[in-house]
Amino acid sequence: MFEFRLAGHPIRATRKRKMGPAKTRARSAIGDAAPAMPGSLDDALRGLLTPVDPPTSFRDELARELAAVARHKKSPQILLQRPPDYRRGFLIGALLSSAVSLAGVIAVIWRRRAQHPSSPPC
Amino acid sequence: MEEELVEQARADPVAFGQLYDRYVNRIYNYIYHRVGNQHDAEDLTARTFFRALSHIDHYVDRGAPFSAWLYRIAHNLVANWHRDRARRRTIALDEAISLMAAQASPHDQAEARERSEALRKAMRKLGPERQQLLILKFTEGLSNAEIGQIMGRSEGAIKSLYHRTLLALQQEMREDE
């Protein structure tokens, strides 16, 4: 019989046991089939659920893999931001060059008219 | 401090490494006790952090510690893992038990092993939330309030759940009789 105690709430759980060494047999002789569970259920759980650390090799390897993924995750954002900047630059450049060309044509026409103000057609 | 680390990791994924260093042991420990073997614990720990890294942009600080978010990811992955492997054998916790009993006499070791095995079997039959509660309480040493933050429940609800969990453990052990 295993016996656990909650804080302030004794609880019993029975469990069949194989007949063990002398200590167990002696108890069975007085009607208790197995020794009582020492301590409370809390203690038993604390003993069972001991902290377990990951192996250092696993920990280091995972850190490297995460760092590689993090770098990869970071770089595409920069690439995605570039195209709009290029497009805007191209548009502004095209508009400026068109304006300069148009201004040049207008200037040439204006100059010609200024040099030959009223030449009548022959 | 933690909030700053999370903000840094959001802006610069490379900074996520600091959060990893801070929580990897706790998450591994939690998963190990839920799955019971090193191989799957490593696999699920890795998946937890990869998922956290890819979703950190969507992380919303609701007042709970960042670890609560990580534990939820781990909890969901472990639940899926259990679903995928309905019939499975786990023995690795025995290693921990044998380490605990290494300094005792052979007879005491045998007794300790048998008791621990019975308790472990009973614990495995508990629902995922109850297992999570026990692991957080005993391996992490968290208070009811902290566990409540992680599990999205009040401190009183955790206290009540803990009591019911211990009763359920007793019941499971009776049924194993």
PDB file of C-alpha atoms in Angstrom:
ATOM      1  CA  MET A   1       0.000   0.000   0.000  1.00  0.00           C
ATOM      2  CA  PHE A   2       1.362   3.384  -0.925  1.00  0.00           C
ATOM      3  CA  GLU A   3       0.242   6.249   1.205  1.00  0.00           C
ATOM      4  CA  PHE A   4       0.347   9.832   0.070  1.00  0.00           C
ATOM      5  CA  ARG A   5      -0.738  12.816   2.053  1.00  0.00           C
ATOM      6  CA  LEU A   6      -1.978  16.069   0.612  1.00  0.00           C
ATOM      7  CA  ALA A   7      -1.430  19.061   2.839  1.00  0.00           C
ATOM      8  CA  GLY A   8      -4.074  18.539   5.459  1.00  0.00           C
ATOM      9  CA  HIS A   9      -5.811  15.859   3.366  1.00  0.00           C
ATOM     10  CA  PRO A  10      -4.544  12.344   3.954  1.00  0.00           C
ATOM     11  CA  ILE A  11      -5.174  10.247   0.890  1.00  0.00           C
ATOM     12  CA  ARG A  12      -4.491   6.602   0.404  1.00  0.00           C
ATOM     13  CA  ALA A  13      -3.733   4.732  -2.726  1.00  0.00           C
ATOM     14  CA  THR A  14      -3.329   0.983  -2.632  1.00  0.00           C
ATOM     15  CA  ARG A  15      -1.132  -0.854  -5.042  1.00  0.00           C
ATOM     16  CA  LYS A  16      -0.180  -4.499  -5.330  1.00  0.00           C
ATOM     17  CA  ARG A  17       3.447  -5.256  -4.672  1.00  0.00           C
ATOM     18  CA  LYS A  18       5.518  -8.325  -5.191  1.00  0.00           C
ATOM     19  CA  MET A  19       6.780  -9.807  -2.021  1.00  0.00           C
ATOM     20  CA  GLY A  20      10.122  -8.200  -1.467  1.00  0.00           C
ATOM     21  CA  PRO A  21      12.978  -8.711   0.931  1.00  0.00           C
ATOM     22  CA  ALA A  22      12.768  -9.310   4.653  1.00  0.00           C
ATOM     23  CA  LYS A  23      11.582  -5.813   5.491  1.00  0.00           C
ATOM     24  CA  THR A  24       8.510  -6.150   3.280  1.00  0.00           C
ATOM     25  CA  ARG A  25       7.739  -9.645   4.383  1.00  0.00           C
ATOM     26  CA  ALA A  26       7.870  -8.624   8.016  1.00  0.00           C
ATOM     27  CA  ARG A  27       5.269  -5.952   7.366  1.00  0.00           C
ATOM     28  CA  SER A  28       3.045  -8.298   5.437  1.00  0.00           C
ATOM     29  CA  ALA A  29       3.081 -10.550   8.458  1.00  0.00           C
ATOM     30  CA  ILE A  30       1.281  -7.877  10.429  1.00  0.00           C
ATOM     31  CA  GLY A  31      -1.265  -7.271   7.700  1.00  0.00           C
ATOM     32  CA  ASP A  32       0.398  -4.490   5.676  1.00  0.00           C
ATOM     33  CA  ALA A  33       1.293  -5.826   2.254  1.00  0.00           C
ATOM     34  CA  ALA A  34       3.885  -3.163   1.453  1.00  0.00           C
ATOM     35  CA  PRO A  35       5.725  -0.351   3.160  1.00  0.00           C
ATOM     36  CA  ALA A  36       4.045   3.025   3.311  1.00  0.00           C
ATOM     37  CA  MET A  37       5.197   5.621   0.789  1.00  0.00           C
ATOM     38  CA  PRO A  38       7.541   7.883   2.733  1.00  0.00           C
ATOM     39  CA  GLY A  39       6.670  11.532   2.665  1.00  0.00           C
ATOM     40  CA  SER A  40       3.791  13.232   0.937  1.00  0.00           C
ATOM     41  CA  LEU A  41       2.634  13.086  -2.643  1.00  0.00           C
ATOM     42  CA  ASP A  42       4.202  16.496  -3.120  1.00  0.00           C
ATOM     43  CA  ASP A  43       7.580  15.086  -2.125  1.00  0.00           C
ATOM     44  CA  ALA A  44       7.124  12.102  -4.420  1.00  0.00           C
ATOM     45  CA  LEU A  45       6.318  14.381  -7.339  1.00  0.00           C
ATOM     46  CA  ARG A  46       9.225  16.644  -6.517  1.00  0.00           C
ATOM     47  CA  GLY A  47      11.488  13.610  -6.572  1.00  0.00           C
ATOM     48  CA  LEU A  48      10.069  12.411  -9.885  1.00  0.00           C
ATOM     49  CA  LEU A  49      10.024  15.742 -11.680  1.00  0.00           C
ATOM     50  CA  THR A  50      13.645  16.717 -11.286  1.00  0.00           C
ATOM     51  CA  PRO A  51      14.941  19.485 -13.592  1.00  0.00           C
ATOM     52  CA  VAL A  52      16.669  18.175 -16.717  1.00  0.00           C
ATOM     53  CA  ASP A  53      18.968  20.399 -18.768  1.00  0.00           C
ATOM     54  CA  PRO A  54      19.451  19.918 -22.518  1.00  0.00           C
ATOM     55  CA  PRO A  55      22.804  18.563 -23.708  1.00  0.00           C
ATOM     56  CA  THR A  56      25.248  21.389 -24.395  1.00  0.00           C
ATOM     57  CA  SER A  57      25.903  20.165 -27.939  1.00  0.00           C
ATOM     58  CA  PHE A  58      22.188  20.288 -28.773  1.00  0.00           C
ATOM     59  CA  ARG A  59      21.807  23.703 -27.176  1.00  0.00           C
ATOM     60  CA  ASP A  60      24.744  25.179 -29.107  1.00  0.00           C
ATOM     61  CA  GLU A  61      23.697  23.623 -32.397  1.00  0.00           C
ATOM     62  CA  LEU A  62      20.147  24.921 -32.073  1.00  0.00           C
ATOM     63  CA  ALA A  63      21.486  28.387 -31.225  1.00  0.00           C
ATOM     64  CA  ARG A  64      23.542  28.356 -34.454  1.00  0.00           C
ATOM     65  CA  GLU A  65      20.583  27.197 -36.552  1.00  0.00           C
ATOM     66  CA  LEU A  66      18.309  29.848 -35.073  1.00  0.00           C
ATOM     67  CA  ALA A  67      20.912  32.537 -35.709  1.00  0.00           C
ATOM     68  CA  ALA A  68      21.168  31.445 -39.353  1.00  0.00           C
ATOM     69  CA  VAL A  69      17.386  31.544 -39.777  1.00  0.00           C
ATOM     70  CA  ALA A  70      17.247  34.922 -38.023  1.00  0.00           C
ATOM     71  CA  ARG A  71      19.846  36.379 -40.418  1.00  0.00           C
ATOM     72  CA  HIS A  72      17.931  34.981 -43.372  1.00  0.00           C
ATOM     73  CA  LYS A  73      14.706  36.424 -41.999  1.00  0.00           C
ATOM     74  CA  LYS A  74      16.309  39.828 -41.643  1.00  0.00           C
ATOM     75  CA  SER A  75      17.834  40.110 -45.126  1.00  0.00           C
ATOM     76  CA  PRO A  76      14.720  39.677 -47.360  1.00  0.00           C
ATOM     77  CA  GLN A  77      13.099  42.688 -45.668  1.00  0.00           C
ATOM     78  CA  ILE A  78      15.885  44.915 -47.016  1.00  0.00           C
ATOM     79  CA  LEU A  79      15.475  43.496 -50.516  1.00  0.00           C
ATOM     80  CA  LEU A  80      11.727  44.027 -50.414  1.00  0.00           C
ATOM     81  CA  GLN A  81      12.161  47.668 -49.512  1.00  0.00           C
ATOM     82  CA  ARG A  82      14.509  48.467 -52.393  1.00  0.00           C
ATOM     83  CA  PRO A  83      12.255  48.182 -55.483  1.00  0.00           C
ATOM     84  CA  PRO A  84       9.882  51.051 -54.522  1.00  0.00           C
ATOM     85  CA  ASP A  85      12.901  53.350 -54.029  1.00  0.00           C
ATOM     86  CA  TYR A  86      14.307  52.422 -57.443  1.00  0.00           C
ATOM     87  CA  ARG A  87      10.949  52.881 -59.154  1.00  0.00           C
ATOM     88  CA  ARG A  88      10.448  56.305 -57.649  1.00  0.00           C
ATOM     89  CA  GLY A  89      13.975  57.303 -58.707  1.00  0.00           C
ATOM     90  CA  PHE A  90      13.359  56.148 -62.256  1.00  0.00           C
ATOM     91  CA  LEU A  91      10.097  58.086 -62.461  1.00  0.00           C
ATOM     92  CA  ILE A  92      11.638  61.300 -61.143  1.00  0.00           C
ATOM     93  CA  GLY A  93      14.608  60.927 -63.499  1.00  0.00           C
ATOM     94  CA  ALA A  94      12.360  60.310 -66.504  1.00  0.00           C
ATOM     95  CA  LEU A  95      10.178  63.329 -65.664  1.00  0.00           C
ATOM     96  CA  LEU A  96      13.213  65.583 -65.200  1.00  0.00           C
ATOM     97  CA  SER A  97      14.871  64.504 -68.448  1.00  0.00           C
ATOM     98  CA  SER A  98      11.587  64.918 -70.332  1.00  0.00           C
ATOM     99  CA  ALA A  99      11.196  68.423 -68.896  1.00  0.00           C
ATOM    100  CA  VAL A 100      14.785  69.349 -69.829  1.00  0.00           C
ATOM    101  CA  SER A 101      14.308  68.015 -73.384  1.00  0.00           C
ATOM    102  CA  LEU A 102      11.045  69.900 -73.800  1.00  0.00           C
ATOM    103  CA  ALA A 103      12.638  73.067 -72.440  1.00  0.00           C
ATOM    104  CA  GLY A 104      15.502  72.622 -74.935  1.00  0.00           C
ATOM    105  CA  VAL A 105      13.125  72.248 -77.906  1.00  0.00           C
ATOM    106  CA  ILE A 106      11.133  75.297 -76.800  1.00  0.00           C
ATOM    107  CA  ALA A 107      14.366  77.273 -76.405  1.00  0.00           C
ATOM    108  CA  VAL A 108      15.543  76.339 -79.921  1.00  0.00           C
ATOM    109  CA  ILE A 109      12.199  77.304 -81.481  1.00  0.00           C
ATOM    110  CA  TRP A 110      12.129  80.544 -79.505  1.00  0.00           C
ATOM    111  CA  ARG A 111      15.685  81.427 -80.639  1.00  0.00           C
ATOM    112  CA  ARG A 112      14.948  80.758 -84.282  1.00  0.00           C
ATOM    113  CA  ARG A 113      11.888  82.967 -84.178  1.00  0.00           C
ATOM    114  CA  ALA A 114      13.946  85.652 -82.480  1.00  0.00           C
ATOM    115  CA  GLN A 115      16.628  85.531 -85.208  1.00  0.00           C
ATOM    116  CA  HIS A 116      14.089  85.602 -88.065  1.00  0.00           C
ATOM    117  CA  PRO A 117      11.238  87.674 -86.662  1.00  0.00           C
ATOM    118  CA  SER A 118       9.071  88.298 -89.788  1.00  0.00           C
ATOM    119  CA  SER A 119      10.567  86.754 -92.880  1.00  0.00           C
ATOM    120  CA  PRO A 120       7.720  86.615 -95.349  1.00  0.00           C
ATOM    121  CA  PRO A 121       7.280  83.497 -97.320  1.00  0.00           C
ATOM    122  CA  CYS A 122       8.868  83.642-100.754  1.00  0.00           C
TER     123      CYS A 122
ATOM    124  CA  MET B   1      14.252  44.232 -19.297  1.00  0.00           C
ATOM    125  CA  GLU B   2      12.393  41.301 -20.831  1.00  0.00           C
ATOM    126  CA  GLU B   3      10.105  43.675 -22.740  1.00  0.00           C
ATOM    127  CA  GLU B   4      13.164  45.363 -24.215  1.00  0.00           C
ATOM    128  CA  LEU B   5      14.581  42.020 -25.318  1.00  0.00           C
ATOM    129  CA  VAL B   6      11.300  41.109 -27.001  1.00  0.00           C
ATOM    130  CA  GLU B   7      11.154  44.481 -28.758  1.00  0.00           C
ATOM    131  CA  GLN B   8      14.740  44.075 -29.922  1.00  0.00           C
ATOM    132  CA  ALA B   9      13.984  40.594 -31.217  1.00  0.00           C
ATOM    133  CA  ARG B  10      10.992  41.947 -33.120  1.00  0.00           C
ATOM    134  CA  ALA B  11      13.023  44.658 -34.796  1.00  0.00           C
ATOM    135  CA  ASP B  12      16.080  42.490 -35.307  1.00  0.00           C
ATOM    136  CA  PRO B  13      15.563  38.709 -35.429  1.00  0.00           C
ATOM    137  CA  VAL B  14      19.254  38.197 -34.656  1.00  0.00           C
ATOM    138  CA  ALA B  15      18.538  39.554 -31.151  1.00  0.00           C
ATOM    139  CA  PHE B  16      16.226  36.586 -30.624  1.00  0.00           C
ATOM    140  CA  GLY B  17      19.296  34.674 -29.466  1.00  0.00           C
ATOM    141  CA  GLN B  18      19.171  36.402 -26.096  1.00  0.00           C
ATOM    142  CA  LEU B  19      15.625  35.204 -25.511  1.00  0.00           C
ATOM    143  CA  TYR B  20      16.698  31.734 -26.584  1.00  0.00           C
ATOM    144  CA  ASP B  21      19.574  31.697 -24.106  1.00  0.00           C
ATOM    145  CA  ARG B  22      17.255  32.796 -21.360  1.00  0.00           C
ATOM    146  CA  TYR B  23      14.533  30.202 -21.900  1.00  0.00           C
ATOM    147  CA  VAL B  24      15.939  27.170 -23.694  1.00  0.00           C
ATOM    148  CA  ASN B  25      16.628  25.193 -20.518  1.00  0.00           C
ATOM    149  CA  ARG B  26      13.165  25.796 -19.106  1.00  0.00           C
ATOM    150  CA  ILE B  27      11.380  24.905 -22.312  1.00  0.00           C
ATOM    151  CA  TYR B  28      13.492  21.783 -22.834  1.00  0.00           C
ATOM    152  CA  ASN B  29      12.867  20.717 -19.258  1.00  0.00           C
ATOM    153  CA  TYR B  30       9.126  21.178 -19.643  1.00  0.00           C
ATOM    154  CA  ILE B  31       8.988  19.248 -22.916  1.00  0.00           C
ATOM    155  CA  TYR B  32      11.261  16.496 -21.628  1.00  0.00           C
ATOM    156  CA  HIS B  33       8.907  15.746 -18.763  1.00  0.00           C
ATOM    157  CA  ARG B  34       5.918  15.797 -21.096  1.00  0.00           C
ATOM    158  CA  VAL B  35       7.344  13.412 -23.702  1.00  0.00           C
ATOM    159  CA  GLY B  36       9.720  11.365 -21.554  1.00  0.00           C
ATOM    160  CA  ASN B  37      12.687  10.982 -23.883  1.00  0.00           C
ATOM    161  CA  GLN B  38      15.640  13.081 -24.971  1.00  0.00           C
ATOM    162  CA  HIS B  39      15.275  12.672 -28.725  1.00  0.00           C
ATOM    163  CA  ASP B  40      11.723  13.980 -28.948  1.00  0.00           C
ATOM    164  CA  ALA B  41      12.409  16.612 -26.305  1.00  0.00           C
ATOM    165  CA  GLU B  42      15.207  18.010 -28.488  1.00  0.00           C
ATOM    166  CA  ASP B  43      13.074  17.895 -31.615  1.00  0.00           C
ATOM    167  CA  LEU B  44      10.118  19.656 -29.997  1.00  0.00           C
ATOM    168  CA  THR B  45      12.339  22.213 -28.264  1.00  0.00           C
ATOM    169  CA  ALA B  46      13.849  23.121 -31.615  1.00  0.00           C
ATOM    170  CA  ARG B  47      10.400  23.389 -33.188  1.00  0.00           C
ATOM    171  CA  THR B  48       9.196  25.589 -30.344  1.00  0.00           C
ATOM    172  CA  PHE B  49      11.966  28.122 -30.857  1.00  0.00           C
ATOM    173  CA  PHE B  50      11.746  28.083 -34.640  1.00  0.00           C
ATOM    174  CA  ARG B  51       8.024  28.746 -34.384  1.00  0.00           C
ATOM    175  CA  ALA B  52       8.603  31.504 -31.840  1.00  0.00           C
ATOM    176  CA  LEU B  53      11.180  33.128 -34.105  1.00  0.00           C
ATOM    177  CA  SER B  54       8.915  33.046 -37.133  1.00  0.00           C
ATOM    178  CA  HIS B  55       5.898  34.386 -35.202  1.00  0.00           C
ATOM    179  CA  ILE B  56       7.538  36.917 -32.926  1.00  0.00           C
ATOM    180  CA  ASP B  57       6.173  39.736 -35.114  1.00  0.00           C
ATOM    181  CA  HIS B  58       2.688  38.660 -34.048  1.00  0.00           C
ATOM    182  CA  TYR B  59       3.497  38.401 -30.350  1.00  0.00           C
ATOM    183  CA  VAL B  60       1.235  40.660 -28.280  1.00  0.00           C
ATOM    184  CA  ASP B  61       2.271  41.587 -24.756  1.00  0.00           C
ATOM    185  CA  ARG B  62      -0.833  41.074 -22.607  1.00  0.00           C
ATOM    186  CA  GLY B  63       0.963  41.457 -19.314  1.00  0.00           C
ATOM    187  CA  ALA B  64       2.016  37.826 -19.019  1.00  0.00           C
ATOM    188  CA  PRO B  65       5.735  37.008 -19.172  1.00  0.00           C
ATOM    189  CA  PHE B  66       7.224  36.110 -22.544  1.00  0.00           C
ATOM    190  CA  SER B  67       7.838  32.616 -21.203  1.00  0.00           C
ATOM    191  CA  ALA B  68       4.048  32.103 -21.047  1.00  0.00           C
ATOM    192  CA  TRP B  69       3.919  32.521 -24.823  1.00  0.00           C
ATOM    193  CA  LEU B  70       6.773  30.041 -25.284  1.00  0.00           C
ATOM    194  CA  TYR B  71       5.138  27.535 -22.956  1.00  0.00           C
ATOM    195  CA  ARG B  72       1.910  27.791 -24.933  1.00  0.00           C
ATOM    196  CA  ILE B  73       3.753  27.053 -28.168  1.00  0.00           C
ATOM    197  CA  ALA B  74       5.507  24.110 -26.510  1.00  0.00           C
ATOM    198  CA  HIS B  75       2.243  22.890 -24.998  1.00  0.00           C
ATOM    199  CA  ASN B  76       0.517  22.905 -28.397  1.00  0.00           C
ATOM    200  CA  LEU B  77       3.396  21.100 -30.075  1.00  0.00           C
ATOM    201  CA  VAL B  78       3.480  18.455 -27.361  1.00  0.00           C
ATOM    202  CA  ALA B  79      -0.290  17.992 -27.678  1.00  0.00           C
ATOM    203  CA  ASN B  80       0.097  17.432 -31.422  1.00  0.00           C
ATOM    204  CA  TRP B  81       2.976  15.059 -30.783  1.00  0.00           C
ATOM    205  CA  HIS B  82       0.872  12.973 -28.380  1.00  0.00           C
ATOM    206  CA  ARG B  83      -1.966  12.953 -30.887  1.00  0.00           C
ATOM    207  CA  ASP B  84       0.343  11.651 -33.594  1.00  0.00           C
ATOM    208  CA  ARG B  85       1.728   8.937 -31.385  1.00  0.00           C
ATOM    209  CA  ALA B  86      -1.169   7.381 -29.567  1.00  0.00           C
ATOM    210  CA  ARG B  87       0.731   4.190 -28.940  1.00  0.00           C
ATOM    211  CA  ARG B  88       4.147   4.998 -27.711  1.00  0.00           C
ATOM    212  CA  ARG B  89       6.623   3.781 -25.131  1.00  0.00           C
ATOM    213  CA  THR B  90       8.623   6.136 -22.969  1.00  0.00           C
ATOM    214  CA  ILE B  91      11.348   5.063 -20.625  1.00  0.00           C
ATOM    215  CA  ALA B  92      13.741   7.933 -20.364  1.00  0.00           C
ATOM    216  CA  LEU B  93      12.421   9.207 -17.061  1.00  0.00           C
ATOM    217  CA  ASP B  94      13.778   6.023 -15.582  1.00  0.00           C
ATOM    218  CA  GLU B  95      17.222   7.472 -16.134  1.00  0.00           C
ATOM    219  CA  ALA B  96      16.375  10.368 -13.880  1.00  0.00           C
ATOM    220  CA  ILE B  97      14.935   8.017 -11.300  1.00  0.00           C
ATOM    221  CA  SER B  98      18.028   5.834 -11.328  1.00  0.00           C
ATOM    222  CA  LEU B  99      20.201   8.918 -10.920  1.00  0.00           C
ATOM    223  CA  MET B 100      18.133   9.929  -7.911  1.00  0.00           C
ATOM    224  CA  ALA B 101      18.447   6.512  -6.371  1.00  0.00           C
ATOM    225  CA  ALA B 102      22.098   6.004  -7.208  1.00  0.00           C
ATOM    226  CA  GLN B 103      23.284   6.633  -3.680  1.00  0.00           C
ATOM    227  CA  ALA B 104      20.710   4.435  -1.942  1.00  0.00           C
ATOM    228  CA  SER B 105      21.022   0.747  -1.096  1.00  0.00           C
ATOM    229  CA  PRO B 106      19.893  -1.776  -3.744  1.00  0.00           C
ATOM    230  CA  HIS B 107      16.735  -2.523  -1.791  1.00  0.00           C
ATOM    231  CA  ASP B 108      15.867   1.150  -1.366  1.00  0.00           C
ATOM    232  CA  GLN B 109      16.673   1.730  -5.007  1.00  0.00           C
ATOM    233  CA  ALA B 110      14.252  -0.999  -6.028  1.00  0.00           C
ATOM    234  CA  GLU B 111      11.534   0.439  -3.847  1.00  0.00           C
ATOM    235  CA  ALA B 112      12.149   3.967  -5.020  1.00  0.00           C
ATOM    236  CA  ARG B 113      12.088   2.806  -8.619  1.00  0.00           C
ATOM    237  CA  GLU B 114       8.829   0.969  -8.155  1.00  0.00           C
ATOM    238  CA  ARG B 115       7.160   3.894  -6.427  1.00  0.00           C
ATOM    239  CA  SER B 116       8.386   6.325  -9.028  1.00  0.00           C
ATOM    240  CA  GLU B 117       7.267   4.066 -11.838  1.00  0.00           C
ATOM    241  CA  ALA B 118       3.775   3.824 -10.371  1.00  0.00           C
ATOM    242  CA  LEU B 119       3.602   7.566  -9.953  1.00  0.00           C
ATOM    243  CA  ARG B 120       4.952   8.193 -13.428  1.00  0.00           C
ATOM    244  CA  LYS B 121       2.379   5.885 -14.998  1.00  0.00           C
ATOM    245  CA  ALA B 122      -0.379   7.616 -13.083  1.00  0.00           C
ATOM    246  CA  MET B 123       0.910  11.003 -14.163  1.00  0.00           C
ATOM    247  CA  ARG B 124       0.974   9.984 -17.825  1.00  0.00           C
ATOM    248  CA  LYS B 125      -2.725   9.225 -17.635  1.00  0.00           C
ATOM    249  CA  LEU B 126      -3.561  12.730 -16.482  1.00  0.00           C
ATOM    250  CA  GLY B 127      -4.824  15.263 -18.989  1.00  0.00           C
ATOM    251  CA  PRO B 128      -2.316  17.591 -20.701  1.00  0.00           C
ATOM    252  CA  GLU B 129      -3.248  20.578 -18.545  1.00  0.00           C
ATOM    253  CA  ARG B 130      -2.756  18.664 -15.341  1.00  0.00           C
ATOM    254  CA  GLN B 131       0.599  17.344 -16.485  1.00  0.00           C
ATOM    255  CA  GLN B 132       1.590  20.858 -17.465  1.00  0.00           C
ATOM    256  CA  LEU B 133       0.616  22.146 -14.041  1.00  0.00           C
ATOM    257  CA  LEU B 134       2.681  19.513 -12.219  1.00  0.00           C
ATOM    258  CA  ILE B 135       5.739  20.091 -14.385  1.00  0.00           C
ATOM    259  CA  LEU B 136       5.605  23.849 -14.007  1.00  0.00           C
ATOM    260  CA  LYS B 137       5.098  23.530 -10.278  1.00  0.00           C
ATOM    261  CA  PHE B 138       7.761  20.957  -9.533  1.00  0.00           C
ATOM    262  CA  THR B 139      10.443  21.303 -12.164  1.00  0.00           C
ATOM    263  CA  GLU B 140      10.190  25.053 -12.607  1.00  0.00           C
ATOM    264  CA  GLY B 141       9.220  25.791  -9.026  1.00  0.00           C
ATOM    265  CA  LEU B 142       6.681  28.355 -10.198  1.00  0.00           C
ATOM    266  CA  SER B 143       4.009  29.779  -7.914  1.00  0.00           C
ATOM    267  CA  ASN B 144       0.301  29.296  -8.574  1.00  0.00           C
ATOM    268  CA  ALA B 145       0.093  32.892  -9.787  1.00  0.00           C
ATOM    269  CA  GLU B 146       2.935  32.383 -12.281  1.00  0.00           C
ATOM    270  CA  ILE B 147       1.441  29.123 -13.503  1.00  0.00           C
ATOM    271  CA  GLY B 148      -1.874  30.914 -13.870  1.00  0.00           C
ATOM    272  CA  GLN B 149      -0.265  33.486 -16.157  1.00  0.00           C
ATOM    273  CA  ILE B 150       1.174  30.756 -18.330  1.00  0.00           C
ATOM    274  CA  MET B 151      -1.980  28.682 -18.478  1.00  0.00           C
ATOM    275  CA  GLY B 152      -4.327  31.643 -18.755  1.00  0.00           C
ATOM    276  CA  ARG B 153      -6.131  30.995 -15.469  1.00  0.00           C
ATOM    277  CA  SER B 154      -6.507  32.712 -12.133  1.00  0.00           C
ATOM    278  CA  GLU B 155      -4.368  31.816  -9.137  1.00  0.00           C
ATOM    279  CA  GLY B 156      -7.405  30.342  -7.385  1.00  0.00           C
ATOM    280  CA  ALA B 157      -8.257  28.218 -10.403  1.00  0.00           C
ATOM    281  CA  ILE B 158      -4.718  26.822 -10.435  1.00  0.00           C
ATOM    282  CA  LYS B 159      -4.869  26.032  -6.743  1.00  0.00           C
ATOM    283  CA  SER B 160      -8.129  24.207  -7.276  1.00  0.00           C
ATOM    284  CA  LEU B 161      -6.811  22.398 -10.351  1.00  0.00           C
ATOM    285  CA  TYR B 162      -3.732  21.321  -8.410  1.00  0.00           C
ATOM    286  CA  HIS B 163      -5.832  19.799  -5.663  1.00  0.00           C
ATOM    287  CA  ARG B 164      -8.021  17.978  -8.173  1.00  0.00           C
ATOM    288  CA  THR B 165      -4.885  16.798  -9.963  1.00  0.00           C
ATOM    289  CA  LEU B 166      -3.501  15.201  -6.816  1.00  0.00           C
ATOM    290  CA  LEU B 167      -6.832  13.495  -6.220  1.00  0.00           C
ATOM    291  CA  ALA B 168      -6.848  12.282  -9.817  1.00  0.00           C
ATOM    292  CA  LEU B 169      -3.325  10.915  -9.361  1.00  0.00           C
ATOM    293  CA  GLN B 170      -4.496   8.932  -6.367  1.00  0.00           C
ATOM    294  CA  GLN B 171      -7.445   7.655  -8.344  1.00  0.00           C
ATOM    295  CA  GLU B 172      -5.219   6.574 -11.223  1.00  0.00           C
ATOM    296  CA  MET B 173      -2.958   4.697  -8.852  1.00  0.00           C
ATOM    297  CA  ARG B 174      -5.926   2.913  -7.309  1.00  0.00           C
ATOM    298  CA  GLU B 175      -7.118   1.872 -10.749  1.00  0.00           C
ATOM    299  CA  ASP B 176      -3.674   0.495 -11.547  1.00  0.00           C
ATOM    300  CA  GLU B 177      -4.039  -1.831  -8.622  1.00  0.00           C
TER     301      GLU B 177
END
